[in-house]
Amino acid sequence: MDRRLPQFFFALSLIVLALMLAAVWQAGTPAWKNYQQEFHRLEAVGEPNAAAKSDVLNAALVIRQDLLPGLQRVDRCTTCHLGVEDPTMKNAPQPFAFHANLAPHVPAKFGCTVCHGGQGLATDKLNAHGRVPFWQEPLLPKEYIRASCGRCHKEGEVPGVPELTDGRRLFETQGCRGCHKLNGVGGTIGPDLTEEGAIRRFPQWLEQHFLDPNIVSRNSPMPNFHFTKEQARALTFYMLSLTSEQMGTYYSSVRLIPSAGYGRQLFVEKNCIACHNVGGVGSKSGPDLSGVTKQHSPGWLDEQLVNPQLIYPGSIMPAYDLETNARKAIITFMASATAEDAQSILSQRTRPLTPQDAAIEAGKQSFARFGCVGCHGLQLQGGVPNPNSQGGEVPSLLHASDDYTKEEVTKIIQNGKVPPVENPAKPAAPLYMPPWKGVLADEDINRIADYLWSLQKKKDAW
Amino acid sequence: MKRRSFLNWGTAGLVALWSAIGVSLGAVVRFLTPSVFYEPPQTFKIGDPADFSFGPPTFLAEEKIFVFRDREKGFAVASAVCTHLGCTVGYFQSDERFHCPCHGSVFSADGAVLHGPAPRPLEWFEVTLARDGQLRVDKDHAVPASYRLMV
Amino acid sequence: MNPIRDAWQSIFRRDPLSTDKGKSELVFLNVWLHIHPAKVKKENLKVKHTFYLGFITFFLFLILVTTGVALMFYYRPHPPQAYQDMKDLQFVVYLGSFLRNMHRWAAHGMVICVFLHMCRVFYTGSYKRPRQFNWVIGVVLFLLTLGLSFTGYLLPWDQLAFWAITVGTNIGSYAPLVGGRIRELLLGGHTVGESALLRFYVLHVALLPALATLLTMVHFWRVRKDGGLSRPVWKLKEEKAAQLVSIGGPDTNGPLAAVPASKDKTYGLMEVVTGKPIFETVSMEEEEDAVFSYPYAFFREGVALLVTVATVMAVSIFWQAPLEELANPAKTPNPAKAPWYFLGLQELVSHSALLGGVVVPALAVLALIAIPYINLTPSRRLADRKWAIRAFTLFVVVNVVLIIVGTFFRGPGWAFVPPWVHIAGGE
């Protein structure tokens, strides 16, 4: 038999043992552990007493991750970037430095990669920063990070990022859609840009491309628009924001930035001027809103917007179904709104404000809230089938004034009405107007009638 | 080849091999131990101290905790998970006690079991102040009911 | 009586290993080892006879099953979580990348070793009577190995996986009549998607390993019943070779040589039946060349196992298995290549889909299966089988060349681009 066999066997066993230990060593000494230990040392410097110091130095070394199902990502950046939310680390060296102006985009809710790019799943520097083959979203260079705001905040202005608005405007005015499709509209000569922000996150390439397409894309049919550096950058920002981010409901609800501008937009949309005035300009039915943010806390104002009747039980202010950020935006607008703003809002109306507008607005909200729209329609068009009633359907209310007076309509709302039957032999019509007396106060019913009357169409009116 | 030296090398080889197997078993156990959890984290921030009211505790539904704030003594965080079989208890201001809807366990305001099948008092979690001024709760660290964080 | 000793001996019932009886009992009383004969022929243990390729292939299979089960704890066969789990294995799971690497390199190793094992069996003529059907089982095992590798290839759900399987299943669909149906059954749909991933996963972790295990059992069993490993041919003198193949064959009517029973051996009689034995018997002097499996065979097998494990571990520590970007049905890499063992096939397909993709491979497999039944000479000596050797060597060389061409010489658009020519631009 082979004399050296047992020695060979022994040597191999040792080799296998050594390889096993090497693999275990390789798995047990990832770089992030060293970073965490160094951070603990930095933290310990600031600790006052020996017990706290030793607690910090002996803290467990664990992978930290932010689980973000609503953004469909998992970010492990804070495994090494431990000082991101720690103001005492303002002057610490990277990767431990403090991240200023983070709120409200805290890592626990937003992670890091949605703004910065990179590979959140990775736990070593090279892979995490995404500058590796087969990762299409590398870390964005500093000057382009603000472009990521546009990935979520797609409407309106984004404070601090004028490039996004400029880029969007350039896109619309320079005829880009002639060759490029965006969101289904545009030409097919160039590539579809709807997901450009997702598939080509290489800002230097994009910017070069806008300055001279042929440099980066040889024989490109795209003409050279001779954009300035600022224009090229603005367009690059806009490109980087073009993604159809699928976001969970939390993110969709806070997507709209609660800026004063957005608040003004909502103020006009919801027709607040119909009841309120600012510094005397507007309707006198409701209170003057100027200075309201100085008299009441933000929480109080928010509650007022959510449930007006809670604070003022007799209030005719409707409960608008507004998202958190929408309410915040209105309150922000309130903080700076002046009589001039109210004047400009008034002047933009298509028809002038009348004293009845408050009542009409309240009537409109009641009409919606109490379900009248279910049968009579949002545009009062009726049309819901009602078999065996005369006419066969719920009537339109747009011509009610031809057949009834306002008082008669008020009576119908109070007492209800069963529609006359077409064929007495068949079963009665299933839908009828219920009586609202007792459910709605008389004033509410009057305001509904006011609202109906404000929308009446005369047969010969065109 | 002498039999003895055969056995010596062979035995030594087997020793090395069994050591490798031992290391492997340890490695297997470590392999199966999760390094990250696809669950809400055990340590999390709950917000600014100023956002919490005094008096009855604030219930945080997702994190299943009650946040108590006392004017003199400060913050305390109790688990809302009944120690019997895991249902979420409710705090009633009327008798200042926690009641579990599942099997009727009743806990006093400091978590002690008053009646019912619950075997242990409610857990209290460590709450500390993070460097950015937010309150941080650590569910991995249980503290006695008397623990308070003065802010 | 000592109760501990009793308890121990109730489990390990054999005599001590220092005795011959103990050495035999270690083999035939032990369920894991009893597939071995109690004694093996000394010359069959020579490395240069078999290179232990069969064992190495089997050990690689064991490594694959072990690492595979470990990986199953962290892998979900549903896109896109599958890809995320691959990243988690690489970055977060303790020893995750090491185990994944072991699994992938062992898989490639197994495909190579099963092919080399087949070559070895061919060149030593060990497929000849009475071992013909075991060769056929071996061919089926070879195809199962390719199937296991192919189904596993999809699981990472990256661009490499997705397009390799797209190309591979499209090649399969060229089979006449059943091609489309087979593709539909494999994919559970019209394209590679969730259903394909789940089906490939079930095939990869349950069905194909079960079939491979069952057939491996039959394969080992038949080796035993065929009389153990075949003798190294060069050892046999000319006349012995002739004698060897004629004794006990059904077409010879020669009487069995009567041999007196030896006084030093114990014979066990299972049953007394009439008739001729089907496998080759050996002469008394050759019988003396046999040594106990323990320790001679087992230690050598142990060494083969250790070499296999050590090699796979070493490669896994230093070389990372590839993981490209997330599978993107809308973006085809150029070129899209099948796994390397199918690249020869893809090369053929690029010339003619039906001929190259279906006819030639089918004929090749049929030819492989037919080898033991094309019996031009009963001799196993290389000198007597020149044409068989040439034909088979040609088959091997053509395969290797096709795979090399497909791997290194085909660039974008499947154009012929030698690897030393640099392609500028590209994706």
PDB file of N, CA, C and O in Angstrom, chain A residues 391-410:
ATOM      1  N   GLY A 391     -90.197  58.210 -16.139  1.00  0.00           N
ATOM      2  CA  GLY A 391     -88.916  58.700 -16.628  1.00  0.00           C
ATOM      3  C   GLY A 391     -87.840  57.625 -16.524  1.00  0.00           C
ATOM      4  O   GLY A 391     -86.829  57.667 -17.196  1.00  0.00           O
ATOM      5  N   GLY A 392     -88.081  56.649 -15.641  1.00  0.00           N
ATOM      6  CA  GLY A 392     -87.191  55.489 -15.574  1.00  0.00           C
ATOM      7  C   GLY A 392     -85.867  55.729 -14.869  1.00  0.00           C
ATOM      8  O   GLY A 392     -85.076  54.808 -14.716  1.00  0.00           O
ATOM      9  N   GLU A 393     -85.612  56.981 -14.435  1.00  0.00           N
ATOM     10  CA  GLU A 393     -84.346  57.230 -13.776  1.00  0.00           C
ATOM     11  C   GLU A 393     -84.489  58.387 -12.804  1.00  0.00           C
ATOM     12  O   GLU A 393     -85.455  59.134 -12.844  1.00  0.00           O
ATOM     13  N   VAL A 394     -83.485  58.518 -11.933  1.00  0.00           N
ATOM     14  CA  VAL A 394     -83.455  59.645 -10.988  1.00  0.00           C
ATOM     15  C   VAL A 394     -83.330  60.935 -11.799  1.00  0.00           C
ATOM     16  O   VAL A 394     -82.495  61.030 -12.695  1.00  0.00           O
ATOM     17  N   PRO A 395     -84.169  61.911 -11.509  1.00  0.00           N
ATOM     18  CA  PRO A 395     -84.174  63.106 -12.370  1.00  0.00           C
ATOM     19  C   PRO A 395     -82.953  63.982 -12.169  1.00  0.00           C
ATOM     20  O   PRO A 395     -82.349  64.002 -11.094  1.00  0.00           O
ATOM     21  N   SER A 396     -82.602  64.718 -13.207  1.00  0.00           N
ATOM     22  CA  SER A 396     -81.566  65.741 -13.102  1.00  0.00           C
ATOM     23  C   SER A 396     -82.123  66.910 -12.316  1.00  0.00           C
ATOM     24  O   SER A 396     -83.313  67.215 -12.385  1.00  0.00           O
ATOM     25  N   LEU A 397     -81.284  67.562 -11.516  1.00  0.00           N
ATOM     26  CA  LEU A 397     -81.756  68.707 -10.744  1.00  0.00           C
ATOM     27  C   LEU A 397     -81.421  70.037 -11.411  1.00  0.00           C
ATOM     28  O   LEU A 397     -81.693  71.096 -10.863  1.00  0.00           O
ATOM     29  N   LEU A 398     -80.836  69.955 -12.617  1.00  0.00           N
ATOM     30  CA  LEU A 398     -80.384  71.197 -13.248  1.00  0.00           C
ATOM     31  C   LEU A 398     -81.542  72.054 -13.737  1.00  0.00           C
ATOM     32  O   LEU A 398     -81.364  73.231 -14.017  1.00  0.00           O
ATOM     33  N   HIS A 399     -82.721  71.433 -13.857  1.00  0.00           N
ATOM     34  CA  HIS A 399     -83.869  72.212 -14.352  1.00  0.00           C
ATOM     35  C   HIS A 399     -84.993  72.244 -13.322  1.00  0.00           C
ATOM     36  O   HIS A 399     -86.144  72.453 -13.654  1.00  0.00           O
ATOM     37  N   ALA A 400     -84.616  72.017 -12.068  1.00  0.00           N
ATOM     38  CA  ALA A 400     -85.631  71.991 -11.020  1.00  0.00           C
ATOM     39  C   ALA A 400     -86.394  73.302 -10.969  1.00  0.00           C
ATOM     40  O   ALA A 400     -87.602  73.330 -10.699  1.00  0.00           O
ATOM     41  N   SER A 401     -85.697  74.421 -11.251  1.00  0.00           N
ATOM     42  CA  SER A 401     -86.355  75.732 -11.139  1.00  0.00           C
ATOM     43  C   SER A 401     -87.444  75.915 -12.190  1.00  0.00           C
ATOM     44  O   SER A 401     -88.287  76.791 -12.072  1.00  0.00           O
ATOM     45  N   ASP A 402     -87.453  75.059 -13.229  1.00  0.00           N
ATOM     46  CA  ASP A 402     -88.542  75.172 -14.215  1.00  0.00           C
ATOM     47  C   ASP A 402     -89.851  74.674 -13.635  1.00  0.00           C
ATOM     48  O   ASP A 402     -90.929  75.119 -14.021  1.00  0.00           O
ATOM     49  N   ASP A 403     -89.745  73.649 -12.739  1.00  0.00           N
ATOM     50  CA  ASP A 403     -90.979  73.015 -12.276  1.00  0.00           C
ATOM     51  C   ASP A 403     -91.340  73.358 -10.839  1.00  0.00           C
ATOM     52  O   ASP A 403     -92.472  73.130 -10.414  1.00  0.00           O
ATOM     53  N   TYR A 404     -90.359  73.838 -10.101  1.00  0.00           N
ATOM     54  CA  TYR A 404     -90.637  74.100  -8.685  1.00  0.00           C
ATOM     55  C   TYR A 404     -90.091  75.473  -8.290  1.00  0.00           C
ATOM     56  O   TYR A 404     -89.187  75.989  -8.907  1.00  0.00           O
ATOM     57  N   THR A 405     -90.667  75.984  -7.187  1.00  0.00           N
ATOM     58  CA  THR A 405     -90.055  77.157  -6.568  1.00  0.00           C
ATOM     59  C   THR A 405     -89.036  76.661  -5.560  1.00  0.00           C
ATOM     60  O   THR A 405     -89.020  75.492  -5.180  1.00  0.00           O
ATOM     61  N   LYS A 406     -88.226  77.600  -5.104  1.00  0.00           N
ATOM     62  CA  LYS A 406     -87.183  77.214  -4.146  1.00  0.00           C
ATOM     63  C   LYS A 406     -87.819  76.661  -2.869  1.00  0.00           C
ATOM     64  O   LYS A 406     -87.326  75.700  -2.275  1.00  0.00           O
ATOM     65  N   GLU A 407     -88.982  77.260  -2.458  1.00  0.00           N
ATOM     66  CA  GLU A 407     -89.619  76.802  -1.218  1.00  0.00           C
ATOM     67  C   GLU A 407     -90.127  75.384  -1.390  1.00  0.00           C
ATOM     68  O   GLU A 407     -90.076  74.575  -0.470  1.00  0.00           O
ATOM     69  N   GLU A 408     -90.668  75.071  -2.586  1.00  0.00           N
ATOM     70  CA  GLU A 408     -91.189  73.725  -2.822  1.00  0.00           C
ATOM     71  C   GLU A 408     -90.046  72.715  -2.757  1.00  0.00           C
ATOM     72  O   GLU A 408     -90.191  71.622  -2.197  1.00  0.00           O
ATOM     73  N   VAL A 409     -88.901  73.077  -3.318  1.00  0.00           N
ATOM     74  CA  VAL A 409     -87.732  72.172  -3.286  1.00  0.00           C
ATOM     75  C   VAL A 409     -87.307  71.952  -1.838  1.00  0.00           C
ATOM     76  O   VAL A 409     -87.010  70.828  -1.422  1.00  0.00           O
ATOM     77  N   THR A 410     -87.287  73.052  -1.059  1.00  0.00           N
ATOM     78  CA  THR A 410     -86.925  72.912   0.352  1.00  0.00           C
ATOM     79  C   THR A 410     -87.856  71.939   1.045  1.00  0.00           C
ATOM     80  O   THR A 410     -87.430  71.082   1.833  1.00  0.00           O
TER      81      THR A 410
END
